[in-house]
Structures are given as structure tokens and as C-alpha cells.
Short mmCIF file of C-alpha atoms and ligand atoms in Angstrom, two decimals:
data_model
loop_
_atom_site.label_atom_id
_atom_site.label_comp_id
_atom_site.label_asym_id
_atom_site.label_seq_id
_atom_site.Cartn_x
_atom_site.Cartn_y
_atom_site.Cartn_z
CA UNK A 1 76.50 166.82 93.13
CA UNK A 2 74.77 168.18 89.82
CA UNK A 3 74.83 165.42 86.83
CA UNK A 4 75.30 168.13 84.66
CA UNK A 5 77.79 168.08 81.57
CA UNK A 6 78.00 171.03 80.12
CA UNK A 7 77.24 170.62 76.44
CA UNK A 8 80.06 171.51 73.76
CA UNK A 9 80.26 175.33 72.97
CA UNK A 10 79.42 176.60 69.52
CA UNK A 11 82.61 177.13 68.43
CA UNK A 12 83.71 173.30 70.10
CA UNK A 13 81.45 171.78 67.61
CA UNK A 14 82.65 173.96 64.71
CA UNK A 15 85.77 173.25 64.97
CA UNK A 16 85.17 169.85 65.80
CA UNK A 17 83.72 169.74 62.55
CA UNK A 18 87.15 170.29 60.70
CA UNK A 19 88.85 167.63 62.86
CA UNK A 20 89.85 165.30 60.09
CA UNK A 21 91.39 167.47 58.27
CA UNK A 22 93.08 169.73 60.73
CA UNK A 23 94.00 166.51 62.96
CA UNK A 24 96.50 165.53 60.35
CA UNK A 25 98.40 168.72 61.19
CA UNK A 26 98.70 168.18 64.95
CA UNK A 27 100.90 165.23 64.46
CA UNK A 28 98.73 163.01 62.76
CA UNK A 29 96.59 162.01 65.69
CA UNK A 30 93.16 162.86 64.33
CA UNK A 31 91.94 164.47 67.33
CA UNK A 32 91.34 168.51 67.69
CA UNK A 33 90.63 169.37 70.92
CA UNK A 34 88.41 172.71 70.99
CA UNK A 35 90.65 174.14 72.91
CA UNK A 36 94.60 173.09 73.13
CA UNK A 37 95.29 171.31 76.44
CA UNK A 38 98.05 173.08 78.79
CA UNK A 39 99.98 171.38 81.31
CA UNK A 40 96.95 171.81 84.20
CA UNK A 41 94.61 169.50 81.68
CA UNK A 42 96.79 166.92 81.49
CA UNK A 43 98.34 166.41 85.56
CA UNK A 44 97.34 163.77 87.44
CA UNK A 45 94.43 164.07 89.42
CA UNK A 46 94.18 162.91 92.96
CA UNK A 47 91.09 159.95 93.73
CA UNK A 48 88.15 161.70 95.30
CA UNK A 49 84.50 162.32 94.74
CA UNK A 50 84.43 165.75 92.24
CA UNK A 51 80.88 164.68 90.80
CA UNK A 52 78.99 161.98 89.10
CA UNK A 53 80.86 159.31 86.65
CA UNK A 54 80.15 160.24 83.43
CA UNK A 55 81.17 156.67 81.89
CA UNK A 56 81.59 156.09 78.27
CA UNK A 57 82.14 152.24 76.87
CA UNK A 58 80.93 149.02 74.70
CA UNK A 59 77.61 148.42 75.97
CA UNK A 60 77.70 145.24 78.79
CA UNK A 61 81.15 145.43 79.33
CA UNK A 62 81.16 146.24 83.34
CA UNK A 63 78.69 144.24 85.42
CA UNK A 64 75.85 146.09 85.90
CA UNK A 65 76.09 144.97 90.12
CA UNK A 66 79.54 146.87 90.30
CA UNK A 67 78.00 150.35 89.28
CA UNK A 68 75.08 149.91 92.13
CA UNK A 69 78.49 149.13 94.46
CA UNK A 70 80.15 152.03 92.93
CA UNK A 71 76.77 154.23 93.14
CA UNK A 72 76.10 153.67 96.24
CA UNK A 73 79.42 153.69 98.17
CA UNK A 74 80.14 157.09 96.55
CA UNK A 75 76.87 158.55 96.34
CA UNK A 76 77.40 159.48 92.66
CA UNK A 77 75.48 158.28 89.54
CA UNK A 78 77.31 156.31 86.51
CA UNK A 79 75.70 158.38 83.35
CA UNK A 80 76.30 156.07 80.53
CA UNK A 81 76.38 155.90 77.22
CA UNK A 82 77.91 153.15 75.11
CA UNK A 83 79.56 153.50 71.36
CA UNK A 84 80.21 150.19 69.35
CA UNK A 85 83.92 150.83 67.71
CA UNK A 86 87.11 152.81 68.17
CA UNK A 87 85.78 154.85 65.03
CA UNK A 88 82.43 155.86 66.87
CA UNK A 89 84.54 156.87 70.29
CA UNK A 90 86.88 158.78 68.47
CA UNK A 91 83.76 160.67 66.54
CA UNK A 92 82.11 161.69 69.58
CA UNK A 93 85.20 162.89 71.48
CA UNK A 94 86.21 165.00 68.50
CA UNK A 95 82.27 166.36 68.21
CA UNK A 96 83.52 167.98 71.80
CA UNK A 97 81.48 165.55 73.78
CA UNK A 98 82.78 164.75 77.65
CA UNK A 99 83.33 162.28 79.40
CA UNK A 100 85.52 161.03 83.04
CA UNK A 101 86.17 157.20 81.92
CA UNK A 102 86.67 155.93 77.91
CA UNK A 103 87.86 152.74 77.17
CA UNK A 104 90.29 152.60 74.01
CA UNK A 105 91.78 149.48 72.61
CA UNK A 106 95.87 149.60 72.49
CA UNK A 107 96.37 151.33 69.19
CA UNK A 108 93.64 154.28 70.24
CA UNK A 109 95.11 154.47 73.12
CA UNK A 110 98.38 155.45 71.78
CA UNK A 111 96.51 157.68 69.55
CA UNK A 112 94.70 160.06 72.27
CA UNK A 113 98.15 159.86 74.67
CA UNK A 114 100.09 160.85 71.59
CA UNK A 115 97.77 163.66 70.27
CA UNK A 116 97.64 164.73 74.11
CA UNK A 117 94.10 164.03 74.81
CA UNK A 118 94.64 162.08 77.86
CA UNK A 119 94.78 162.87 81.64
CA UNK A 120 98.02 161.77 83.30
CA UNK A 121 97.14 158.91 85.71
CA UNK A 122 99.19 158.58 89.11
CA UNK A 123 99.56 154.77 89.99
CA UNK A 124 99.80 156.00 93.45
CA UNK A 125 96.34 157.06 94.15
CA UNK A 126 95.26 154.02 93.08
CA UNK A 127 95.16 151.43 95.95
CA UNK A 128 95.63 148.66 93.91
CA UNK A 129 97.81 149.40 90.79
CA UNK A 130 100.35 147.15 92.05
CA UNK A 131 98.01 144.20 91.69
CA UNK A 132 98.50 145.13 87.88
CA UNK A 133 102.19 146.58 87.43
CA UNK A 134 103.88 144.83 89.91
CA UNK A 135 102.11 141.32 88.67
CA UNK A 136 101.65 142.04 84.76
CA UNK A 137 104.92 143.61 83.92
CA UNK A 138 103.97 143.57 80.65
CA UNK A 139 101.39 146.37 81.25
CA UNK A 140 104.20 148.06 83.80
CA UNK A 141 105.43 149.60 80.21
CA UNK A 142 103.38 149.07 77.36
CA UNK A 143 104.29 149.99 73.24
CA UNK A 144 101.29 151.92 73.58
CA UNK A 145 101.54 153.96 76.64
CA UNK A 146 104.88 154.28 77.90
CA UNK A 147 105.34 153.67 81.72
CA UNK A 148 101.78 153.31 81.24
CA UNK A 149 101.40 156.95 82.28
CA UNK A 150 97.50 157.39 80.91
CA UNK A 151 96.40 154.35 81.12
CA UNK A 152 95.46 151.53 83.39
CA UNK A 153 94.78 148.01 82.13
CA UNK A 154 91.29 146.63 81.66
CA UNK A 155 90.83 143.40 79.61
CA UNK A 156 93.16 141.55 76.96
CA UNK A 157 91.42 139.51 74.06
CA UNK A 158 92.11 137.74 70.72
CA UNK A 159 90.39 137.44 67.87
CA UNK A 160 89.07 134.32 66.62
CA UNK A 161 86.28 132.14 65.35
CA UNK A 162 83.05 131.35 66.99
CA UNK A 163 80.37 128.91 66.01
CA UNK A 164 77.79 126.39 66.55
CA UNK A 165 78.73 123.04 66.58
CA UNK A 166 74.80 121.65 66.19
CA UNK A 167 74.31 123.28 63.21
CA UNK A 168 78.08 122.82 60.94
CA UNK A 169 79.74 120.36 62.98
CA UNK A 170 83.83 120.33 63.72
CA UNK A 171 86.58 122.86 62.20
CA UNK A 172 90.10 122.55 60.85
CA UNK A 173 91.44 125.14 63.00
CA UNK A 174 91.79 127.71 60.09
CA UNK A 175 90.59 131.06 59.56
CA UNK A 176 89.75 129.27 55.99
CA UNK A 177 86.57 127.85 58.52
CA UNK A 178 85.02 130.93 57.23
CA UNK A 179 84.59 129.65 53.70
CA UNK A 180 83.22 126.60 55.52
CA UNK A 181 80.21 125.41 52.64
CA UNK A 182 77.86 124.59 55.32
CA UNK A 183 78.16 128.49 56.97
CA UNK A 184 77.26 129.90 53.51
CA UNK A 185 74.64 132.68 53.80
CA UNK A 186 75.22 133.05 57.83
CA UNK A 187 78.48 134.06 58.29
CA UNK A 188 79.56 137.36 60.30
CA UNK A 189 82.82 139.04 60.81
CA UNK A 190 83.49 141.63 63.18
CA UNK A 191 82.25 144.98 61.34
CA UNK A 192 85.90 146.39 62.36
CA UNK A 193 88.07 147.78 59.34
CA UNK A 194 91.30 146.56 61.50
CA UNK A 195 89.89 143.02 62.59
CA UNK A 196 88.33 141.80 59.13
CA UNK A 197 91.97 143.32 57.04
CA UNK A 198 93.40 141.87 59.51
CA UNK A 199 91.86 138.20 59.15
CA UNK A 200 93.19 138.70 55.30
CA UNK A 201 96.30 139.43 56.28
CA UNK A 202 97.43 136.65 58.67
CA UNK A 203 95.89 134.40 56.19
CA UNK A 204 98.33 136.05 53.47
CA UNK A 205 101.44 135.98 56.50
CA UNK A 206 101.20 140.18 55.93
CA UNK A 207 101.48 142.09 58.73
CA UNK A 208 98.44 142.45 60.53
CA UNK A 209 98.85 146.52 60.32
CA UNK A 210 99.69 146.46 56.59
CA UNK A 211 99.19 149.94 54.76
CA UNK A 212 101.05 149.36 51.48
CA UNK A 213 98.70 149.20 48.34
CA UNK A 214 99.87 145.67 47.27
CA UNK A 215 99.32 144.20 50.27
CA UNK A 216 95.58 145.79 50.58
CA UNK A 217 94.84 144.32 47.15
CA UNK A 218 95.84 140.64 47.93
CA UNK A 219 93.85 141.13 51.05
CA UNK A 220 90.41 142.74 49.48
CA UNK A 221 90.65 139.97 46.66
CA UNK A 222 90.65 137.37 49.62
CA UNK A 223 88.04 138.72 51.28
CA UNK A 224 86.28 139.40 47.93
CA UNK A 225 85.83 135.07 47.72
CA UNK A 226 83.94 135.47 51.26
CA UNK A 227 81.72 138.45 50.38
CA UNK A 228 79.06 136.67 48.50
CA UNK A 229 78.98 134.26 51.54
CA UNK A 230 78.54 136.37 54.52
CA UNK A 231 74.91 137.18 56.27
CA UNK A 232 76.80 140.59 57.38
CA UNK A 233 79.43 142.69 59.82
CA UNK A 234 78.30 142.94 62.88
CA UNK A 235 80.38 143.08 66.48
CA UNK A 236 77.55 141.42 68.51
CA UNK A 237 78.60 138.09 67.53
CA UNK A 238 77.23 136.82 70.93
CA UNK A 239 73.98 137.73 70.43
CA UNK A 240 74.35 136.56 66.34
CA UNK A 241 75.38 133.09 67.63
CA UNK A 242 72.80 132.82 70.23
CA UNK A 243 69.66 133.44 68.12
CA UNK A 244 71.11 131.21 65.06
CA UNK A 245 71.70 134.19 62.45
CA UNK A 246 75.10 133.53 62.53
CA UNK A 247 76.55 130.02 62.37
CA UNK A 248 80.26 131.22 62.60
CA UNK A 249 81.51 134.63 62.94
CA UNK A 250 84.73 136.35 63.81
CA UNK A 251 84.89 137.21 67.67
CA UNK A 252 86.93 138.46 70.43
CA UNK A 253 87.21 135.88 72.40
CA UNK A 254 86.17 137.36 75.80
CA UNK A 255 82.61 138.28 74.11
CA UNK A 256 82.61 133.82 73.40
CA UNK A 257 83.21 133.19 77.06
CA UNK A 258 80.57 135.56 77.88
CA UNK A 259 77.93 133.73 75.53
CA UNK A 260 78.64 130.93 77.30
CA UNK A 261 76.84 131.87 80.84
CA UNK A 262 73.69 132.89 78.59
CA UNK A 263 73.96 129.43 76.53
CA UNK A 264 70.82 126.74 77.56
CA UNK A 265 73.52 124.02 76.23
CA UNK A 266 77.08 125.80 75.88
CA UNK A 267 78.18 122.47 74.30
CA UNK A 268 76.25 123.97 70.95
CA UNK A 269 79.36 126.49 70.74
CA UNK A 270 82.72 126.73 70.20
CA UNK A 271 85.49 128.73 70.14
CA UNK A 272 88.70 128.38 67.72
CA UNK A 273 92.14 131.09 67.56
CA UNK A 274 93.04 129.69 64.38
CA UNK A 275 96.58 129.02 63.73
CA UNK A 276 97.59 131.43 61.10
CA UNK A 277 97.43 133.85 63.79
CA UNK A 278 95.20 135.69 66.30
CA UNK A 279 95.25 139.31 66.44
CA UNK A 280 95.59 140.23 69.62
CA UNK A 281 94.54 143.38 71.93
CA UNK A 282 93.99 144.69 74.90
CA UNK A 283 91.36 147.69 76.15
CA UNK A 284 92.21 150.00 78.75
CA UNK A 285 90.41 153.21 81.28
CA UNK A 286 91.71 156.23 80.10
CA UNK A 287 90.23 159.66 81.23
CA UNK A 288 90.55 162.18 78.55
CA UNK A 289 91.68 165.35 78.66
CA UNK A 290 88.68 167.61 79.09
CA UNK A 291 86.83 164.90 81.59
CA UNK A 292 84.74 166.92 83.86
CA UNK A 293 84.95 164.78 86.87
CA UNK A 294 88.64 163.08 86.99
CA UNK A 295 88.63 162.53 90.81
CA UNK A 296 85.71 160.43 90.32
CA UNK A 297 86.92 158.07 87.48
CA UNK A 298 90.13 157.74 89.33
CA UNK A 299 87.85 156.39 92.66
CA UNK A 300 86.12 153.87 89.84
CA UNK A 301 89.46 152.81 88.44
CA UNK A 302 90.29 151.76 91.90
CA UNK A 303 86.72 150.14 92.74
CA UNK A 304 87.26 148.38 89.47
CA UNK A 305 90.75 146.78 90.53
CA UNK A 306 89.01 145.62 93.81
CA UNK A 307 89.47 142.04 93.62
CA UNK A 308 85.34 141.01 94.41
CA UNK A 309 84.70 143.67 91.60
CA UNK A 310 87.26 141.65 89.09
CA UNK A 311 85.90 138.23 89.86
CA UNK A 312 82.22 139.96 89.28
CA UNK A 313 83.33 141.70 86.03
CA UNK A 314 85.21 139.07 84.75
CA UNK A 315 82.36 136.62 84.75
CA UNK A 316 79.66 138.69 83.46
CA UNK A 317 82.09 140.41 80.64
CA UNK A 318 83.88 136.91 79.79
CA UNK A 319 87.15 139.14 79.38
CA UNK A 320 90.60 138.40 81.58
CA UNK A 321 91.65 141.44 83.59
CA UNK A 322 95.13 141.82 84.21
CA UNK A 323 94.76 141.65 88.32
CA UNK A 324 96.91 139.44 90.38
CA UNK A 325 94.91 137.12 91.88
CA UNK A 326 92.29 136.64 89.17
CA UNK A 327 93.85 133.95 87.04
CA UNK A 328 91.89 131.07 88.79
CA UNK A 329 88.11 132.88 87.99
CA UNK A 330 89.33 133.01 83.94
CA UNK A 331 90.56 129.51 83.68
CA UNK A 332 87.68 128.38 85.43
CA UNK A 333 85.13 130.44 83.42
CA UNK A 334 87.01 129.73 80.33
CA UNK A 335 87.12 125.29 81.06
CA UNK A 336 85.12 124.86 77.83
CA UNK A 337 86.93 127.55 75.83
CA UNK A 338 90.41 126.99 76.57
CA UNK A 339 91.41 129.26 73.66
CA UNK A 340 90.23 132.06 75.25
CA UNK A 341 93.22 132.32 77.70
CA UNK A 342 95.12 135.13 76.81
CA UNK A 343 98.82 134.88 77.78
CA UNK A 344 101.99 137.07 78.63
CA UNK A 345 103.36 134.97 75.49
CA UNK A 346 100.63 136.28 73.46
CA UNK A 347 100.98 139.65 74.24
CA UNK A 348 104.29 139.48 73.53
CA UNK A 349 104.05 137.74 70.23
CA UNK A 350 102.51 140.92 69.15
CA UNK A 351 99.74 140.72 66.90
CA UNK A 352 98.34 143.91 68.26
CA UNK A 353 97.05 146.35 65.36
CA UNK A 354 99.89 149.43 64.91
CA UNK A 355 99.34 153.54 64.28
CA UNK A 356 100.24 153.60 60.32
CA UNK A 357 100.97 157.26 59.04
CA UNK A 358 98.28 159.00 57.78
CA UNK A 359 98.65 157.48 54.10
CA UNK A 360 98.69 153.97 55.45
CA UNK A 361 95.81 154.51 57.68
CA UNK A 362 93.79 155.79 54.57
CA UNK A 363 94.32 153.48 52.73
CA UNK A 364 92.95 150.64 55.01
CA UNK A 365 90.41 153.52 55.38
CA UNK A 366 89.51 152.96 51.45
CA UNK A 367 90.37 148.68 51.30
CA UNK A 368 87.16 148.62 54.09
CA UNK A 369 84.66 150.64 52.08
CA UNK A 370 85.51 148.24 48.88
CA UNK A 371 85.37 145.67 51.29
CA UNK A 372 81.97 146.01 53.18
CA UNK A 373 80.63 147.47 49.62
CA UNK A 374 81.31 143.60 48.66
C1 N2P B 401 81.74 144.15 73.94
C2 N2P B 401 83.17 144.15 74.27
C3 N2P B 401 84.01 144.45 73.08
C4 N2P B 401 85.38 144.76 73.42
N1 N2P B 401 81.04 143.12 74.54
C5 N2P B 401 86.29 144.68 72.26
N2 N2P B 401 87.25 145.65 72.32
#
């Protein structure tokens, strides 16, 4: 099987180019496809070999062992390549780039399956869908995805605090830890627009998804008091915490329980969901639209679900998977970061980050640039 993608056309990347704007006028999703799916795009696809896996996520966020599995039992090659937010997905898929397996978090989910960029998936060629529906009814029918009809389930997360205890001792419990005079000068947050206005806003009791001017004011005067303390954004807060430039940093807490299998003394670290409120998310597969191998990323949607693949993935990643049969490897993974444990209860309390309309959206669009510009 050739590895070949074909590159976007000419005309892809030109009108690629005007996305932005003409994405507004295609229901406000954001996303112009080069060409307009029809009904034979988005079907269902049946599970079988139709080339190699061309496999698009966060860097380190499958075990490296499971894609040898997958390699090998398929013949096929995993071609990856790795982005590092929702913004920098979205930016390749609408520069006409291709891929068989993305991994969107709830709200981008909903984005690509409303603007009609995603492949149908059919539970039914997937050997082991049931170990997700039929267990983790919440996923059965998510806000997101209704009947979950593009999407399958990967991890679920919160966002908290992380930090080392050696070097600023014990917290309150508070996002306010942030502010903590001893962190001063090596402080991270997530370099997310939704994660850090969304820190603000529990902190303020606003909704998490807030759009409305007033709202975004109190929230970049907030983080305005932190600016002058923080080292910088960054989403590798593993890594930050683990070589000492950060000594607390906002985190999903999956990437914490990962840290700790790398940590020489995990009892260095911790790992707080502060009580204001955790935002809350979860990441699933999706295959978009214009993948050119769907039979393939259906066959690793399945290997994924296989439950010596979940145990594997979920103790390399540090991230629950919503697989029956699973629970036990979190909780014991998790035994020093009990905060990690993401429950039906939290999804349900609903903390995820919403789809505003396209004024809301730019305006949280314009509250991060102040923001980050300090
Ligand atoms: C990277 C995983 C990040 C996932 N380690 C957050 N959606």
C-alpha cells in the first residue's frame, strides 16, 4: 500500500486561504472544505485495511508500543504528525491538509460534525464500541455529538493545578495558588485561550464559555494581577514541572499522572482541581471528511478499544479512557493523584467549554491577545 497523501490542489489551498472569513457563512463553523462534502463523504465506512494510517494528534498521546502492534498486525505504517492546540488542528485541516484519525476536544468536535467535516462512524464495525456505549452512557449521547454518530470516545480530563511540593510547599486548594508569592517568576498556564479565560472565570463564578464584553473585562483584569508573575504559556506543563522552570502551572490532569511515571521522586509533585471549579473535557477519534484511508482508522479505533491496548495507553498517556473494564488501571495509576479521577458526576456537572456565536467566540478571540500581550 503506497504512503502517499496526495498534497492539497492549488485551488484547495486558495480557498483554504479565505476560510475565516467565508467559514462564518457556512453556519458559523469556521471550516471550508475545498470542495463541499456530499452524502458519499460523509457514510460510514466499513473496518478494513484501505492504506496506511495517516494519524494526526498531541504529540505522546498513544503509546508508542500500540502503533508497532497496530503496524505490524495490519501491515500498514502510522504517518504522524502532531499539532499542540485545537487552533493549530483546525489551521491545518482548513489549509486542505489530510488526514484518517484527528483527535478534537468536545467543543471542536461539535464544530467539524456541525460544519459537516466529519465521517459518519458505524458503532457496529467496531468490535468493541459496546465496551464504551453500553458502559459509559454518558458518551452513548453526548451534547457534542449526538448519538455519538462521528465520534468515538478517547480520554476525559480536568483542568487543574500542578506543582512541586520541594520547592513552594502545601496549597489552599484555590486556583488563587497561582498568585502563590513563592511561584513568582515560574508560573505557567496552559497557552489555551479557552483554559486560561476559563481559570478567570470560575474564579469570578462566570460561565466558563463566557462571550459577553463585561464578563471578558472582569476576567482580563484578573488575569492582568498574574501577568507580571508568570515565567510563560506553555501546554507542556509535564515537561515545565520536571526540569524546575515551572513551579506550578495549570494542567490537564491526565498530562500530571503521566509526569508521574517519569518522576525520580513523584512525592516532589502534586496535583490540585481547585474548588472554584475544574473545567472539564473530554478528546475524542474523529475521521474527517476528506480522510484518505477511513477503513484503516476505523481498524485503529478498534485496536485502540482492545482492552491490553487501553491498559498500555492509559499508563503511558496518564489519561482515563472511557472502556469498561479499565477503571482499576486509572485508580491504580492515579493512587498519588487522586484528583485526577474523572467521574460520570463530573461530566455531568458540565464545565465543558461551549460553541459561542461568532461574536462571542471573537471576542474571547481578542480578551487572549490582551491577555498573553500581558
Ligand atoms: C498531551 C495531551 C493533551 C490533551 N500530552 C489535552 N487535550
Amino acid at each position: 500500500m503506497s504512503p502517499e497523501v496526495p498534497p492539497p490542489t492549488r485551488r484547495a489551498l486558495l480557498r483554504a486561504g479565505a476560510g475565516g472569513l467565508l467559514g462564518a457563512a457556512v453556519g458559523g463553523c469556521g471550516f471550508m472544505p475545498a470542495k463541499t462534502p456530499d452524502d458519499k463523504d460523509l457514510a460510514p465506512v466499513r473496518a478494513r485495511v484501505d492504506g496506511d494510517l495517516v494519524y494526526f494528534n498531541w504529540a505522546d498521546y498513544v503509546d508508542p508500543s500500540v502503533f508497532k502492534g497496530f503496524e505490524k498486525e495490519y501491515g500498514v505504517k502510522v504517518i504522524q504528525s502532531n499539532f499542540d492546540s485545537m487552533e493549530g488542528m483546525a489551521a491545518k485541516l482548513n489549509a486542505g491538509n489530510r488526514y484518517d484519525i484527528i483527535f478534537p476536544s468536545a467543543k471542536w468536535a461539535q464544530r467539524l460534525a456541525r460544519g459537516g467535516r466529519l465521517r459518519r462512524i458505524d458503532p457496529t464495525q467496531l468490535t468493541h464500541a459496546e465496551d464504551v456505549f453500553g458502559t459509559y452512557s454518558y458518551f452513548a449521547d453526548p451534547w457534542y455529538d449526538p448519538g455519538s454518530a462521528h465520534t468515538v470516545p478517547f480520554t476525559a480530563y480536568k483542568t487543574g493545578i500542578g506543582w512541586r511540593r520541594d520547592r513552594i510547599g502545601e496549597l489552599s486548594g484555590s486556583w488563587k495558588d497561582l498568585w502563590n508569592d513563592r511561584a513568582a517568576g515560574k508560573v505557567f498556564l496552559l497557552d489555551d485561550r479557552d483554559e486560561v479565560l476559563g481559570m478567570g472565570a470560575v474564579q469570578l463564578g462566570l460561565d466558563v464559555s463566557t462571550g459577553d464584553a463585561g464578563d471578558l473585562d472582569r476576567i482580563t483584569d484578573l488575569l492582568g494581577t498574574l501577568r507580571p508573575r508568570l515565567r510563560g504559556f506553555s501546554s507542556d506543563s509535564y515537561n515545565n514541572l520536571l526540569n524546575g522552570n515551572a513551579v506550578i502551572t495549570q494542567a490537564w490532569s491526565g498530562d500530571m499522572a503521566a509526569m508521574l511515571n517519569q518522576a525520580e521522586d513523584p512525592s516532589v509533585f502534586g496535583f490540585q482541581a481547585p474548588k472554584e471549579g475544574t473545567p472539564i473535557n473530554s478528546d475524542c477519534y474523529a475521521i474527517p471528511w476528506n480522510a484518505p484511508h477511513p477503513g484503516t482508522a476505523m481498524l485503529f479505533i478498534d485496536y485502540m478499544l482492545r482492552p491490553e491496548n487501553v491498559k498500555k495507553n492509559i499508563e503511558y498517556i496518564g489519561y482515563p479512557m472511557p472502556v469498561a473494564g479499565s477503571e482499576k488501571v486509572y485508580a491504580a495509576l492515579v493512587e498519588p493523584f487522586p484528583e485526577c479521577l474523572v467521574t460520570e458526576a463530573d461530566l455531568k456537572a458540565d464545565l465543558f467549554f461551549r460553541n459561542g456565536g461568532r461574536a462571542a467566540e471573537d471576542a474571547r478571540d481578542t480578551a487572549w491577545t490582551h491577555v498573553k500581550a500581558g
